[in-house]
Short mmCIF file of C-alpha atoms in Angstrom, two decimals:
data_model
loop_
_atom_site.label_atom_id
_atom_site.label_comp_id
_atom_site.label_asym_id
_atom_site.label_seq_id
_atom_site.Cartn_x
_atom_site.Cartn_y
_atom_site.Cartn_z
CA VAL V 17 0.00 0.00 0.00
CA ARG V 18 2.83 2.37 0.89
CA ASN V 19 4.43 1.87 -2.53
CA HIS V 20 1.13 2.39 -4.37
CA ILE V 21 0.49 5.64 -2.51
CA ALA V 22 4.02 6.87 -3.22
CA MET V 23 3.66 6.02 -6.91
CA ALA V 24 0.34 7.86 -7.08
CA ILE V 25 1.94 10.97 -5.56
CA VAL V 26 4.82 10.81 -8.04
CA LEU V 27 2.44 10.56 -11.00
CA LEU V 28 0.25 13.37 -9.63
CA PHE V 29 3.19 15.74 -9.31
CA GLY V 30 4.39 14.73 -12.78
CA TRP V 31 1.01 15.62 -14.26
CA LEU V 32 0.99 18.92 -12.33
CA ARG V 33 4.51 19.73 -13.55
CA ASP V 34 3.53 19.12 -17.18
CA PHE V 35 0.37 21.21 -16.78
CA LEU V 36 2.28 24.19 -15.32
CA ASN V 37 5.03 23.92 -17.95
CA GLU V 38 2.48 23.96 -20.77
CA HIS V 39 -0.05 26.51 -19.53
CA VAL V 40 1.56 28.73 -16.87
CA PHE V 41 5.31 28.93 -17.28
CA THR V 42 7.46 29.06 -20.39
CA PRO V 43 6.48 25.94 -22.38
CA GLU V 44 8.82 23.04 -21.72
CA PRO V 45 9.77 21.50 -25.11
CA SER V 46 9.73 17.97 -23.75
CA ALA V 47 6.28 18.34 -22.16
CA HIS V 48 4.43 17.90 -25.46
CA GLU V 49 4.95 16.62 -28.97
CA GLN V 50 7.00 18.84 -31.24
CA GLU V 51 5.28 20.37 -34.29
CA ASP V 52 7.85 19.04 -36.76
CA LEU V 53 7.51 15.49 -35.38
CA LYS V 54 3.72 15.11 -35.37
CA ASP V 55 3.69 13.22 -38.66
CA PHE V 56 6.11 10.59 -37.38
CA VAL V 57 5.28 7.45 -35.44
CA PRO V 58 6.09 8.14 -31.74
CA LEU V 59 8.99 6.20 -30.25
CA TYR V 60 7.15 5.91 -26.92
CA THR V 61 3.55 5.59 -25.87
CA THR V 62 2.15 8.71 -24.21
CA PHE V 63 2.43 7.31 -20.70
CA GLU V 64 5.93 5.90 -21.19
CA ARG V 65 7.20 9.28 -22.37
CA PHE V 66 5.42 11.00 -19.48
CA PHE V 67 7.03 8.60 -16.99
CA VAL V 68 10.52 8.90 -18.47
CA ARG V 69 10.28 12.69 -18.55
CA ASN V 70 9.03 13.19 -15.00
CA VAL V 71 10.57 10.26 -13.13
CA ILE V 72 13.37 8.40 -14.90
CA GLU V 73 15.21 11.51 -16.12
CA ARG V 74 15.65 12.66 -12.52
CA GLY V 75 17.79 9.61 -11.87
CA TYR V 76 19.87 9.65 -15.04
CA ASP V 77 23.03 10.33 -13.04
CA VAL V 78 22.99 6.68 -11.89
CA LEU V 79 22.85 5.45 -15.52
CA HIS V 80 25.50 5.49 -18.25
CA ARG V 81 28.34 6.12 -15.81
CA PRO V 82 31.66 5.95 -17.70
CA VAL V 83 33.78 2.97 -16.62
CA CYS V 84 37.53 3.59 -16.87
CA THR V 85 38.88 0.04 -16.58
CA VAL V 86 38.21 -3.50 -17.74
CA PRO V 87 34.90 -4.83 -16.30
CA GLY V 88 36.56 -7.16 -13.81
CA ALA V 89 35.90 -7.68 -10.11
CA VAL V 90 37.09 -4.12 -9.36
CA ILE V 91 36.55 -1.11 -11.62
CA ASP V 92 36.99 2.69 -11.70
CA ILE V 93 33.89 4.81 -12.37
CA ARG V 94 33.56 8.50 -13.23
CA GLU V 95 30.91 10.43 -11.34
CA ARG V 96 28.17 12.22 -13.27
CA LYS V 97 26.47 15.41 -12.17
CA PHE V 98 22.95 15.25 -10.83
CA SER V 99 20.40 17.37 -12.72
CA SER V 100 16.84 18.05 -11.58
CA SER V 101 15.66 17.77 -15.19
CA GLY V 102 18.04 15.02 -16.27
CA LYS V 103 18.78 16.76 -19.57
CA PHE V 104 22.26 18.14 -18.90
CA LEU V 105 24.55 15.63 -17.27
CA GLY V 106 28.24 16.32 -17.35
CA LEU V 107 31.07 14.84 -15.32
CA THR V 108 32.17 16.16 -11.95
CA GLY V 109 35.78 15.14 -12.53
CA LYS V 110 35.70 12.78 -9.57
CA VAL V 111 36.68 9.16 -10.13
CA PHE V 112 35.63 6.38 -7.77
CA ARG V 113 38.60 4.04 -7.53
CA ASN V 114 38.53 0.28 -6.83
CA VAL V 115 34.74 -0.04 -6.97
CA VAL V 116 33.58 -3.62 -6.47
CA ASN V 117 31.70 -4.61 -9.62
CA LEU V 118 28.31 -6.19 -8.87
CA GLY V 119 26.70 -5.42 -12.22
CA SER V 120 28.71 -6.79 -15.16
CA TYR V 121 27.91 -10.09 -16.88
CA ASN V 122 31.45 -11.26 -16.15
CA TYR V 123 30.23 -14.56 -14.68
CA LEU V 124 33.47 -16.53 -15.00
CA GLY V 125 35.90 -13.64 -14.59
CA PHE V 126 37.39 -13.59 -18.10
CA ALA V 127 36.95 -9.81 -18.56
CA GLN V 128 40.52 -8.90 -17.64
CA ASN V 129 43.55 -7.38 -19.35
CA GLU V 130 46.07 -10.00 -18.25
CA GLY V 131 46.39 -13.76 -18.37
CA VAL V 132 46.22 -16.41 -21.08
CA CYS V 133 43.10 -15.04 -22.81
CA ALA V 134 44.31 -11.44 -22.92
CA ASP V 135 47.76 -12.48 -24.21
CA ALA V 136 46.19 -14.58 -26.98
CA ALA V 137 43.89 -11.70 -27.99
CA VAL V 138 46.84 -9.28 -28.17
CA LYS V 139 48.74 -11.75 -30.35
CA ALA V 140 45.68 -12.03 -32.64
CA VAL V 141 45.68 -8.23 -33.06
CA ALA V 142 49.33 -8.31 -34.16
CA GLU V 143 48.77 -11.16 -36.63
CA LEU V 144 45.24 -10.55 -37.96
CA GLY V 145 44.38 -6.95 -37.10
CA THR V 146 41.39 -5.58 -35.22
CA GLY V 147 38.73 -6.03 -37.89
CA VAL V 148 38.07 -8.10 -41.03
CA CYS V 149 36.22 -5.37 -42.96
CA SER V 150 33.94 -7.86 -44.70
CA ASN V 151 31.29 -10.50 -44.14
CA ARG V 152 31.64 -14.29 -44.05
CA PHE V 153 30.41 -14.64 -47.66
CA GLU V 154 33.17 -12.51 -49.12
CA VAL V 155 36.67 -12.08 -47.62
CA GLY V 156 35.75 -12.09 -43.93
CA ASN V 157 35.90 -15.84 -43.29
CA TYR V 158 39.06 -16.41 -41.23
CA GLU V 159 40.45 -19.67 -39.89
CA ILE V 160 39.96 -18.38 -36.32
CA HIS V 161 36.20 -18.30 -36.96
CA SER V 162 36.16 -21.93 -38.07
CA LYS V 163 38.29 -22.98 -35.07
CA LEU V 164 35.89 -21.26 -32.69
CA GLU V 165 32.88 -22.90 -34.34
CA ARG V 166 34.39 -26.39 -34.18
CA LYS V 167 35.38 -25.93 -30.55
CA MET V 168 31.97 -24.56 -29.59
CA ALA V 169 30.18 -27.46 -31.26
CA GLU V 170 32.43 -29.87 -29.37
CA PHE V 171 31.79 -28.03 -26.10
CA LEU V 172 28.01 -28.07 -26.56
CA GLY V 173 27.89 -31.67 -27.78
CA VAL V 174 26.18 -30.94 -31.11
CA GLU V 175 27.04 -31.46 -34.78
CA ASP V 176 27.82 -27.91 -35.90
CA CYS V 177 27.89 -24.27 -34.88
CA MET V 178 27.96 -20.86 -36.57
CA THR V 179 29.21 -17.64 -34.99
CA PHE V 180 28.06 -14.06 -35.58
CA GLY V 181 29.63 -10.70 -34.86
CA MET V 182 26.76 -9.34 -32.75
CA GLY V 183 24.70 -11.09 -30.10
CA PHE V 184 21.57 -9.02 -30.67
CA ALA V 185 21.66 -9.75 -34.41
CA THR V 186 22.11 -13.46 -33.73
CA ASN V 187 18.47 -13.50 -32.62
CA SER V 188 16.90 -10.68 -34.60
CA MET V 189 18.42 -11.66 -37.97
CA ASN V 190 18.25 -15.46 -37.71
CA ILE V 191 14.75 -16.12 -36.41
CA PRO V 192 13.35 -14.87 -39.77
CA CYS V 193 15.44 -17.62 -41.42
CA LEU V 194 13.68 -20.28 -39.36
CA VAL V 195 10.02 -19.20 -39.43
CA GLY V 196 7.85 -17.10 -41.70
CA LYS V 197 4.32 -16.57 -42.88
CA GLY V 198 2.16 -19.57 -42.01
CA CYS V 199 4.29 -20.45 -38.98
CA LEU V 200 3.47 -19.92 -35.31
CA VAL V 201 5.89 -18.62 -32.68
CA ILE V 202 5.01 -19.14 -29.01
CA SER V 203 7.22 -16.84 -26.95
CA ASP V 204 7.76 -16.40 -23.22
CA ALA V 205 6.38 -13.07 -21.94
CA CYS V 206 9.81 -12.09 -20.55
CA ASN V 207 11.90 -12.91 -23.62
CA HIS V 208 14.60 -10.43 -24.63
CA ALA V 209 13.94 -7.61 -27.09
CA SER V 210 16.19 -9.25 -29.70
CA LEU V 211 13.90 -12.28 -29.71
CA ALA V 212 10.78 -10.13 -29.93
CA ILE V 213 12.18 -8.14 -32.86
CA GLY V 214 13.27 -11.30 -34.68
CA CYS V 215 9.77 -12.73 -34.32
CA LYS V 216 8.15 -9.56 -35.65
CA ILE V 217 10.47 -9.35 -38.64
CA SER V 218 9.82 -12.99 -39.53
CA GLY V 219 6.17 -12.42 -40.42
CA ALA V 220 5.10 -15.44 -38.37
CA THR V 221 2.07 -15.34 -36.09
CA ILE V 222 3.15 -14.63 -32.51
CA ARG V 223 1.48 -15.78 -29.30
CA VAL V 224 2.84 -15.12 -25.83
CA PHE V 225 2.59 -17.36 -22.78
CA LYS V 226 2.96 -16.32 -19.15
CA HIS V 227 6.52 -16.25 -17.90
CA ASN V 228 7.80 -19.80 -17.29
CA ASP V 229 4.21 -21.03 -16.92
CA MET V 230 4.09 -24.47 -18.50
CA LYS V 231 0.34 -24.84 -18.03
CA ASP V 232 -0.27 -21.68 -20.03
CA LEU V 233 2.21 -22.83 -22.67
CA GLU V 234 0.39 -26.17 -23.06
CA LYS V 235 -2.97 -24.39 -23.23
CA ILE V 236 -1.76 -22.18 -26.09
CA LEU V 237 -0.17 -25.14 -27.88
CA ARG V 238 -3.33 -27.22 -27.64
CA HIS V 239 -5.64 -24.41 -28.77
CA SER V 240 -3.30 -23.42 -31.61
CA ILE V 241 -3.21 -26.95 -32.99
CA VAL V 242 -6.96 -27.44 -32.68
CA GLU V 243 -7.93 -24.06 -34.13
CA GLY V 244 -5.15 -23.64 -36.71
CA HIS V 245 -4.90 -20.33 -38.58
CA PRO V 246 -7.32 -17.66 -37.32
CA ARG V 247 -8.94 -17.14 -40.75
CA THR V 248 -8.42 -20.30 -42.77
CA TYR V 249 -8.23 -22.84 -39.89
CA ARG V 250 -5.44 -24.58 -41.77
CA SER V 251 -2.64 -26.31 -39.86
CA TRP V 252 0.48 -24.35 -39.03
CA LYS V 253 3.54 -25.03 -41.19
CA LYS V 254 5.71 -25.01 -38.09
CA ILE V 255 5.34 -24.22 -34.37
CA LEU V 256 8.43 -22.77 -32.67
CA ILE V 257 8.65 -22.35 -28.88
CA ILE V 258 11.15 -19.65 -27.88
CA VAL V 259 12.54 -19.52 -24.34
CA GLU V 260 15.65 -18.30 -22.52
CA GLY V 261 17.94 -20.27 -20.23
CA ILE V 262 18.18 -17.52 -17.59
CA TYR V 263 15.97 -14.46 -17.82
CA SER V 264 18.09 -11.37 -17.34
CA MET V 265 15.50 -9.25 -15.52
CA GLU V 266 13.84 -12.02 -13.51
CA GLY V 267 16.75 -14.26 -12.58
CA THR V 268 14.60 -17.32 -13.28
CA ILE V 269 15.77 -20.54 -14.95
CA VAL V 270 13.53 -21.99 -17.65
CA ASN V 271 11.67 -25.19 -16.83
CA LEU V 272 13.43 -26.96 -19.68
CA PRO V 273 12.35 -30.57 -18.94
CA GLU V 274 8.70 -29.53 -19.18
CA VAL V 275 9.33 -27.49 -22.34
CA ILE V 276 10.88 -30.53 -24.00
CA ARG V 277 7.99 -32.73 -22.88
CA LEU V 278 5.48 -30.34 -24.45
CA LYS V 279 7.59 -30.02 -27.58
CA LYS V 280 7.50 -33.79 -28.11
CA LYS V 281 3.84 -34.11 -27.21
CA TYR V 282 2.70 -31.43 -29.69
CA LYS V 283 5.38 -31.96 -32.38
CA ALA V 284 6.82 -28.45 -32.04
CA TYR V 285 10.38 -27.05 -32.20
CA VAL V 286 12.35 -25.34 -29.43
CA TYR V 287 14.61 -22.29 -29.77
CA LEU V 288 16.71 -21.86 -26.60
CA ASP V 289 18.48 -18.55 -25.94
CA GLU V 290 21.39 -19.25 -23.58
CA ALA V 291 22.91 -15.76 -23.53
CA HIS V 292 23.06 -15.73 -19.71
CA SER V 293 23.06 -19.45 -18.96
CA ILE V 294 25.94 -20.65 -21.15
CA GLY V 295 29.06 -20.64 -18.99
CA SER V 296 27.14 -19.90 -15.79
CA LEU V 297 25.00 -23.01 -15.25
CA GLY V 298 25.79 -26.69 -14.97
CA SER V 299 28.72 -28.64 -13.59
CA ARG V 300 30.57 -28.18 -16.91
CA ALA V 301 29.17 -24.68 -17.59
CA ARG V 302 27.35 -25.95 -20.68
CA GLY V 303 24.19 -24.08 -19.83
CA VAL V 304 20.70 -25.07 -18.89
CA THR V 305 20.87 -28.43 -20.69
CA ASP V 306 23.85 -29.31 -18.50
CA TYR V 307 22.04 -27.99 -15.42
CA PHE V 308 19.08 -30.33 -16.00
CA ASP V 309 21.28 -33.14 -17.41
CA ILE V 310 19.45 -33.08 -20.75
CA ASP V 311 20.96 -34.21 -24.03
CA PRO V 312 21.61 -30.97 -26.02
CA THR V 313 20.42 -32.70 -29.19
CA GLU V 314 16.91 -32.55 -27.68
CA ILE V 315 16.98 -28.79 -28.43
CA ASP V 316 16.38 -27.88 -32.05
CA VAL V 317 18.12 -24.48 -31.97
CA LEU V 318 20.79 -23.65 -29.39
CA MET V 319 21.61 -19.95 -29.32
CA GLY V 320 24.04 -18.12 -27.05
CA THR V 321 26.41 -15.17 -26.83
CA PHE V 322 30.09 -14.65 -26.03
CA THR V 323 29.38 -11.31 -24.37
CA LYS V 324 28.84 -12.64 -20.85
CA SER V 325 30.73 -15.66 -19.51
CA PHE V 326 33.38 -15.56 -22.25
CA GLY V 327 34.38 -11.90 -21.84
CA ALA V 328 34.13 -11.30 -25.60
CA SER V 329 31.30 -10.30 -27.96
CA GLY V 330 29.15 -11.83 -30.68
CA GLY V 331 26.92 -14.87 -30.64
CA TYR V 332 26.39 -18.35 -32.01
CA ILE V 333 23.69 -20.77 -33.16
CA ALA V 334 24.33 -24.49 -32.84
CA GLY V 335 22.50 -27.73 -33.53
CA ARG V 336 22.16 -30.20 -36.39
CA ARG V 337 24.46 -29.70 -39.38
CA GLU V 338 21.48 -29.15 -41.72
CA LEU V 339 20.29 -26.26 -39.55
CA VAL V 340 23.68 -24.56 -39.49
CA GLU V 341 24.24 -25.00 -43.23
CA HIS V 342 20.82 -23.45 -43.85
CA LEU V 343 21.83 -20.40 -41.77
CA ARG V 344 25.19 -20.09 -43.51
CA LEU V 345 23.36 -19.67 -46.81
CA ASN V 346 20.37 -17.61 -45.69
CA SER V 347 21.26 -15.57 -42.60
CA HIS V 348 21.18 -11.81 -43.15
CA SER V 349 23.63 -11.43 -40.28
CA ALA V 350 26.13 -13.57 -42.21
CA CYS V 351 25.40 -11.98 -45.60
CA TYR V 352 25.41 -8.33 -44.55
CA GLY V 353 26.96 -8.19 -41.10
CA VAL V 354 30.70 -7.84 -40.62
CA SER V 355 32.41 -10.98 -39.32
CA MET V 356 33.55 -11.22 -35.72
CA SER V 357 36.79 -9.36 -35.05
CA PRO V 358 39.78 -11.80 -34.91
CA PRO V 359 40.97 -10.77 -31.41
CA VAL V 360 37.40 -11.08 -30.13
CA ALA V 361 37.12 -14.55 -31.66
CA GLN V 362 40.45 -15.47 -30.09
CA GLN V 363 39.25 -14.22 -26.69
CA ALA V 364 36.14 -16.42 -26.96
CA LEU V 365 38.22 -19.42 -28.10
CA SER V 366 40.81 -18.98 -25.33
CA SER V 367 38.19 -18.61 -22.61
CA LEU V 368 36.41 -21.69 -23.97
CA ASN V 369 39.65 -23.68 -23.67
CA VAL V 370 40.02 -22.54 -20.06
CA ILE V 371 36.39 -23.45 -19.24
CA MET V 372 37.07 -26.99 -20.47
CA SER V 373 40.16 -27.30 -18.22
CA GLU V 374 40.67 -27.82 -14.48
CA GLU V 375 40.92 -24.06 -13.96
CA GLY V 376 37.52 -23.74 -15.59
CA LYS V 377 36.01 -26.19 -13.11
CA GLU V 378 37.36 -24.07 -10.25
CA ARG V 379 35.79 -20.94 -11.71
CA ILE V 380 32.45 -22.72 -12.17
CA THR V 381 32.50 -23.99 -8.59
CA GLN V 382 33.40 -20.53 -7.26
CA LEU V 383 30.56 -18.92 -9.22
CA ALA V 384 28.03 -21.41 -7.83
CA ALA V 385 29.26 -20.85 -4.26
CA ASN V 386 29.18 -17.04 -4.60
CA THR V 387 25.68 -17.16 -6.08
CA ARG V 388 24.20 -19.32 -3.33
CA LEU V 389 25.86 -17.29 -0.58
CA PHE V 390 24.65 -13.99 -2.00
CA ARG V 391 21.06 -15.12 -2.54
CA GLU V 392 20.78 -16.87 0.81
CA LYS V 393 22.00 -13.85 2.78
CA LEU V 394 19.72 -11.41 0.94
CA ARG V 395 16.69 -13.53 1.75
CA THR V 396 17.86 -13.90 5.35
CA PHE V 397 18.07 -10.11 5.66
CA GLY V 398 14.42 -9.84 4.58
CA PHE V 399 14.78 -8.57 1.01
CA ILE V 400 12.42 -9.78 -1.70
CA VAL V 401 14.60 -11.46 -4.31
CA TYR V 402 13.45 -12.89 -7.64
CA GLY V 403 14.77 -15.97 -9.42
CA HIS V 404 16.10 -19.44 -8.69
CA GLU V 405 18.83 -20.11 -6.15
CA ASP V 406 21.42 -21.19 -8.76
CA SER V 407 20.91 -18.18 -11.02
CA PRO V 408 23.81 -15.65 -10.91
CA VAL V 409 21.35 -12.94 -11.97
CA VAL V 410 19.89 -11.66 -8.69
CA PRO V 411 17.09 -9.04 -8.91
CA LEU V 412 16.33 -7.32 -5.59
CA LEU V 413 12.94 -5.59 -5.49
CA ALA V 414 13.03 -1.88 -4.63
CA TYR V 415 9.61 -1.05 -6.16
CA LEU V 416 9.90 2.74 -6.59
CA PRO V 417 12.13 4.51 -9.14
CA SER V 418 13.28 6.88 -6.40
CA HIS V 419 14.44 3.84 -4.42
CA ILE V 420 16.68 2.49 -7.17
CA ALA V 421 18.29 5.89 -7.81
CA CYS V 422 18.98 6.34 -4.09
CA PHE V 423 20.20 2.75 -3.73
CA SER V 424 22.67 3.14 -6.60
CA ARG V 425 24.09 6.41 -5.22
CA GLU V 426 24.46 4.97 -1.73
CA MET V 427 26.15 1.82 -2.99
CA LEU V 428 28.62 3.81 -5.08
CA ALA V 429 29.43 6.00 -2.07
CA ARG V 430 30.32 2.80 -0.19
CA GLY V 431 32.47 1.51 -3.06
CA TYR V 432 30.09 -0.77 -4.96
CA GLY V 433 28.84 -0.49 -8.53
CA VAL V 434 25.34 -1.84 -9.20
CA VAL V 435 22.83 -1.88 -12.06
CA VAL V 436 19.28 -0.64 -11.48
CA ALA V 437 16.22 -0.95 -13.71
CA GLY V 438 12.73 0.50 -13.72
CA PHE V 439 9.76 1.13 -15.99
CA PRO V 440 9.54 0.69 -18.98
CA SER V 441 12.20 -2.04 -18.66
CA THR V 442 10.23 -3.58 -15.78
CA PRO V 443 6.56 -3.46 -14.72
CA LEU V 444 5.54 -0.09 -13.29
CA GLY V 445 5.71 -0.94 -9.59
CA GLU V 446 8.59 -3.43 -9.77
CA SER V 447 11.74 -1.33 -10.05
CA ARG V 448 14.72 -3.41 -9.02
CA VAL V 449 18.43 -3.63 -8.41
CA ARG V 450 19.95 -6.32 -10.62
CA PHE V 451 23.09 -7.91 -9.23
CA CYS V 452 25.21 -10.15 -11.44
CA ILE V 453 27.53 -12.40 -9.47
CA SER V 454 30.99 -13.33 -10.72
CA SER V 455 33.50 -16.03 -9.87
CA ALA V 456 36.12 -13.26 -9.80
CA LEU V 457 34.62 -11.93 -6.54
CA SER V 458 36.14 -13.28 -3.33
CA LYS V 459 34.02 -14.49 -0.43
CA GLN V 460 35.10 -11.47 1.63
CA GLN V 461 34.05 -9.07 -1.14
CA ILE V 462 30.65 -10.78 -1.24
CA LEU V 463 30.22 -10.54 2.56
CA ASP V 464 31.30 -6.89 2.65
CA ALA V 465 28.88 -6.07 -0.17
CA LEU V 466 26.06 -7.84 1.67
CA GLU V 467 26.77 -5.77 4.77
CA ALA V 468 26.52 -2.55 2.75
CA ILE V 469 23.30 -3.74 1.09
CA SER V 470 21.83 -4.61 4.49
CA ASP V 471 22.65 -1.16 5.89
CA ILE V 472 21.06 0.60 2.91
CA GLY V 473 18.05 -1.71 3.13
CA ASP V 474 17.52 -0.65 6.74
CA ILE V 475 17.77 3.04 5.85
CA MET V 476 15.39 2.74 2.90
CA ARG V 477 13.09 0.17 4.58
CA LEU V 478 13.39 -2.35 1.78
CA LYS V 479 13.40 -5.39 4.06
CA ILE V 480 9.74 -6.25 3.71
CA SER V 481 9.85 -10.00 3.16
CA ALA V 482 7.52 -12.05 5.36
CA LYS V 483 10.58 -13.95 6.62
CA GLN V 484 11.94 -10.79 8.24
CA ILE V 485 8.89 -10.64 10.51
CA LEU V 486 9.51 -14.21 11.62
CA TYR V 487 13.14 -13.41 12.34
CA LYS V 488 12.15 -10.46 14.50
CA PHE V 489 9.85 -12.61 16.61
CA GLY V 490 12.41 -15.41 16.90
CA LYS V 491 10.41 -17.96 14.92
CA LEU V 492 13.22 -18.41 12.41
CA LYS V 493 16.95 -18.50 13.05
CA LYS V 494 19.37 -16.57 10.87
#
């Protein structure tokens, strides 16, 4: 109730501010649509623009902070100036040194400028340059790309693999190669924007099921097969279920065994996006299939990126050889996109070699231990935390946009860098702090960070979990 009242007050003052800017004071350009833009399709809905203008912009100083070092366990961050309007944000000149990084996707700690991976990438720059200046169809197909693809296919346990220079384009440009008009895509409600855009471009019919809700997924599958096309009632050419391994805003792990059961029952296909789960889940870091001990050949399309656990960039699609050969000939990302930079490919290949070694097992074990410790302590403190206990993506609910801005500033003042997210990236009343745990963090760094989070939670009164009440009355032991 407290959060709803606070949100109502914020929206009321935002409406009052816009009214005064438009009718009383000098008109504020951002308070209404510009004359020369009225014939264009708006980038935001009316309410989204209203919310960004009156709420989000007042916390822009906690976003887009320039990072001055590699995104390892400790980073340097430049401070931005706070602005009441959010429109003019410069730099104060102050640099926060040795900030503990709790926000990067550096799950296995490969984002560093020293060591085997960094040395190999530097050598690749000297031998092959920083860019190929072409696509894979022309003169941009280097041996390093083929090596990476063979190694990735071996790592995943599938027949073949194809890499792409951009993770976002791996989804948005390749889904249209797999489905089209006359096909049906059934997508999780929390799927990434790259998946949503790829589905829209494809021309296929799109239906959305509730996040990780297998009963809703089966209901849509059953009705879609019975009813067929909305107008002609003909059967669908193909039904493709699209899910993610770990959802980056929810911290949840897909119920893959049930997805596969439904796929077999209704003769559908599965597209699995492992951007966050590859390298971070499973005893061998092979993603959600490894986590559930499922044969990867059960998945029709395995997609992932090198931008997280591998400390590189780009993406891949793996599976049967026929699938990969089809993409090599038809993918717009391969035809028109520039090939992956050689040093980036070498970084991904080197980190993959480490993951498959004894050192890799140690990093995987450390990541799992850090994740469980961090999640367990947050829940013990009384915070509301989303996601599964083995997910290194840890969203902590702060509810109000003012809370996440304050939380970020307070954490930075204590020497910790965090990522915060609010509407329209999240539902209106579910602003959150999104922690991403890394194996590069020591146990002491984790414990010190938890102490700082607990102190800020007390100040901001964010400890509202039902468990906290039981702790206070001695019914549960910490």
